[in-house]
Every structure is written in C-alpha cells, then in structure tokens.
C-alpha cells in the first residue's frame, strides 16, 4: 500500500492508529488482518527498509523493524506483541483473537511462537496445593528457562512438584508432554502440559491469583512482552557464546554484543520502572523474572571471564536492580549457587577441548 493511499481515520472512541509496514512482510499482514477482524480503522504508512523513516527509527529504536503499530502516539513493536495488544486494547470490538479459556490461550501462543520460530520462511520437592490444583514442573539444571518458571511460581506463592529431567536421557513424560521441542521447562497443570517458558509465565499469571506479573494496562503489557522477547533473542544469544563460544573471536564478539544489550536494558529499566524499584514498577513483573533468572548466571560469568556484566559504574540502575532482586525471599530460595554454574561451564569447556583435540 503506497504512502499516498494512507487512509486517515479517527476511531469511534477517538483512538488514532498508525501502522508502519512494508510489502510483502507477512509480519505486517498479520497485524492488518487482526486490525481488520476487530473492525478498526488505521493509517498505513509504507516504509522503505533501505531508507527507514525517522518515525520508524524512533518508534522501534531497538529492532528498527516493521510492523510498528502506533496507538495514540504510543508505539508497539513485534508482531505477536501487537496482536495481543490489539486483542486486549480493543476487546469491545469484533472477534476475540484469543480464547477466554486460559489453557486454549496458552496453546494458541505456543503455536504462534512455533510458526515464527520453526515454520517462518524468513529466516523433587513436593508440596500440596491449597486449591486442589496439581502443578508439576519438568526441569533440569542449569536451565535459566526453568529458573524463570520457578521464580514465577514462587512469586505467585504456588506449590508444585519439581521433576528433574536428565536431558541426555529424556523421560517419556517430557517427550509426550512437549513432543514438538522436547525441551524443559514444561509445566503440567492438572494433567495439561504447557511448554515454552514465556508461554508458561503468562499462563501462571492468568490462571492463578496472587501478585500480578503483567500490568493491567495493555500498553504496559506490550512493552513488558517486548523486553522479555529482547532478553531471549538478543541478550541470552549474545551472552552464551561469551562463556561457551568455541573460538576467541566468538567469545569477544559475544562480550561486545552482551554489553550492547546491557546498555539497552539499562534504558529499558529507566523507562519501564519510572523511578520505581522494578521493571514492573513497585512489584516484580515478567521482565524482572526473565532477567532475574539470569542473575546467578551473570555472577558466574564474572568469575569465569572477569567481565562485570551489571557494572555499577556503567549501568548503575541495573546494578542496583540486581542487588534488590537478589535480596527478595523468593529469589533467594530459587536461584541456584553461582559455584554450581561455574563448575558446569568448566566441565563443558573441558569436554569441548577434548572433542577439539581428537578432531
Ligand atoms: N524457548 C524455550 C527454550 C528452552 C530450552 O532451550 N531448554 C533447554 C534447556 S536450557 C532444553 O531443554 N534442551 C534440551 C534439548 O535441546 O534437547 C523456552 O523458553 O522454554
């Protein structure tokens, strides 16, 4: 759709929606379909990705990608986050995109993530539950994806059975509960399995009462989901080669990219917390849990590489946030020992060196 064809419409309720897109992106198309299903009017602006507009660069400074939906001047990026925002912000209009049933919501999010991650052409502690619910967590050391689920369950005050998996010899229960990825974590709630850590966190938040992990405000929810995806897609993927990269170059590049991501997260913390203690404001939210699950890993990285990831001199807000989050009772109960991570990495490095020597 060329720029000149932009249809400028005001919504019935006075909302103004602008969509920055480009042909032939299916990520943009899915937003257009969602907006259409909701019966919403919007102004479409075609972006030239070889010469991105100032509006795109300032609206999505982290990824600099389309689609971006701008609702009354507030930008929302990442197509799946935009879809959920549209569903939540305009729930009075037209069809619901997500079922009201919490399990069906989790299943839909799982398959939406699967389409993007796999099918996209571009690219034992036993506790009794008070309410009779049975929660089982399939986990394994040293997975931070599992730790984040343990943190979420802890902050919600939920009891669960932890079932330790041997990833070299996966159980039938894991294989049948998560036949698509065959990975931990899997949360099994009254016999129904939920996979993918972020899908699990949102399920826990929606299915159980207790402290809310996501704001009620659709825009703040979208922003939190954006940063959670950033931590998974940019921060973890940069940091991993820093400690377990095969070559010096890989490790150095990992270090450089990790610090770039940490600087971005410092700004995210400033904007999201608005001077309050956590990304979630006064209380811990989804972003706090996702980044917080990595705190012991960051301390282990310091021991292993000498590089201080959350350095008070460079990123003072994140450094103070780390101390604050680490001091919470739930965190202290859940986060594993730094020494265990250090030992794990040293063993992995020895195996890597031995494998390289015989090749
Ligand atoms: N995107 C997944 C990632 C989970 C993941 O990578 N789990 C690893 C442990 S850290 C695993 O189970 N690996 C086993 C395998 O790949 O076979 C999530 O967020 O849950």
Short mmCIF file of N, CA and C and ligand atoms in Angstrom, two decimals, residues 143-145 148 167 170 181-185 196-198 232, ligand 1:
data_model
loop_
_atom_site.label_atom_id
_atom_site.label_comp_id
_atom_site.label_asym_id
_atom_site.label_seq_id
_atom_site.Cartn_x
_atom_site.Cartn_y
_atom_site.Cartn_z
N UNK A 143 19.28 -24.84 33.57
CA UNK A 143 18.46 -24.04 32.66
C UNK A 143 17.85 -22.80 33.33
N UNK A 144 18.20 -21.64 32.78
CA UNK A 144 17.61 -20.39 33.29
C UNK A 144 16.15 -20.29 32.87
N UNK A 145 15.78 -21.02 31.78
CA UNK A 145 14.37 -21.03 31.35
C UNK A 145 13.52 -21.70 32.45
N UNK A 148 13.24 -19.34 35.56
CA UNK A 148 12.24 -18.26 35.49
C UNK A 148 10.84 -18.78 35.85
N UNK A 167 18.58 -34.53 30.58
CA UNK A 167 18.38 -34.14 29.17
C UNK A 167 19.12 -35.06 28.21
N UNK A 170 15.96 -38.32 28.05
CA UNK A 170 14.70 -37.66 28.40
C UNK A 170 13.61 -38.67 28.77
N UNK A 181 9.13 -29.65 20.88
CA UNK A 181 10.51 -29.20 21.13
C UNK A 181 11.32 -30.19 21.98
N UNK A 182 10.61 -31.01 22.77
CA UNK A 182 11.27 -31.98 23.67
C UNK A 182 12.23 -31.29 24.64
N UNK A 183 11.84 -30.09 25.10
CA UNK A 183 12.71 -29.31 25.97
C UNK A 183 12.03 -29.02 27.30
N UNK A 184 12.86 -28.73 28.31
CA UNK A 184 12.34 -28.19 29.56
C UNK A 184 12.45 -26.68 29.46
N UNK A 185 11.61 -25.93 30.17
CA UNK A 185 10.63 -26.37 31.14
C UNK A 185 9.32 -26.78 30.51
N UNK A 196 7.30 -23.96 26.65
CA UNK A 196 7.90 -22.67 26.31
C UNK A 196 7.76 -21.73 27.50
N UNK A 197 8.92 -21.35 28.05
CA UNK A 197 8.92 -20.65 29.34
C UNK A 197 8.04 -19.38 29.35
N UNK A 198 8.08 -18.58 28.28
CA UNK A 198 7.29 -17.34 28.32
C UNK A 198 5.79 -17.64 28.27
N UNK A 232 15.42 -12.74 25.54
CA UNK A 232 15.63 -14.07 24.95
C UNK A 232 16.39 -13.98 23.62
N1 LIG B 1 12.41 -21.44 24.10
C1 LIG B 1 12.45 -22.43 25.16
C2 LIG B 1 13.90 -22.80 25.42
C3 LIG B 1 14.03 -23.96 26.40
C4 LIG B 1 15.37 -24.64 26.29
O1 LIG B 1 16.24 -24.29 25.47
N2 LIG B 1 15.58 -25.68 27.14
C5 LIG B 1 16.82 -26.45 27.09
C6 LIG B 1 17.47 -26.42 28.49
S1 LIG B 1 18.12 -24.81 28.78
C7 LIG B 1 16.49 -27.93 26.81
O2 LIG B 1 15.54 -28.48 27.29
N3 LIG B 1 17.32 -28.56 25.98
C8 LIG B 1 17.17 -29.95 25.63
C9 LIG B 1 17.38 -30.17 24.17
O3 LIG B 1 17.61 -29.21 23.42
O4 LIG B 1 17.34 -31.33 23.77
C10 LIG B 1 11.78 -21.86 26.40
O5 LIG B 1 11.71 -20.64 26.55
O6 LIG B 1 11.27 -22.65 27.21
#
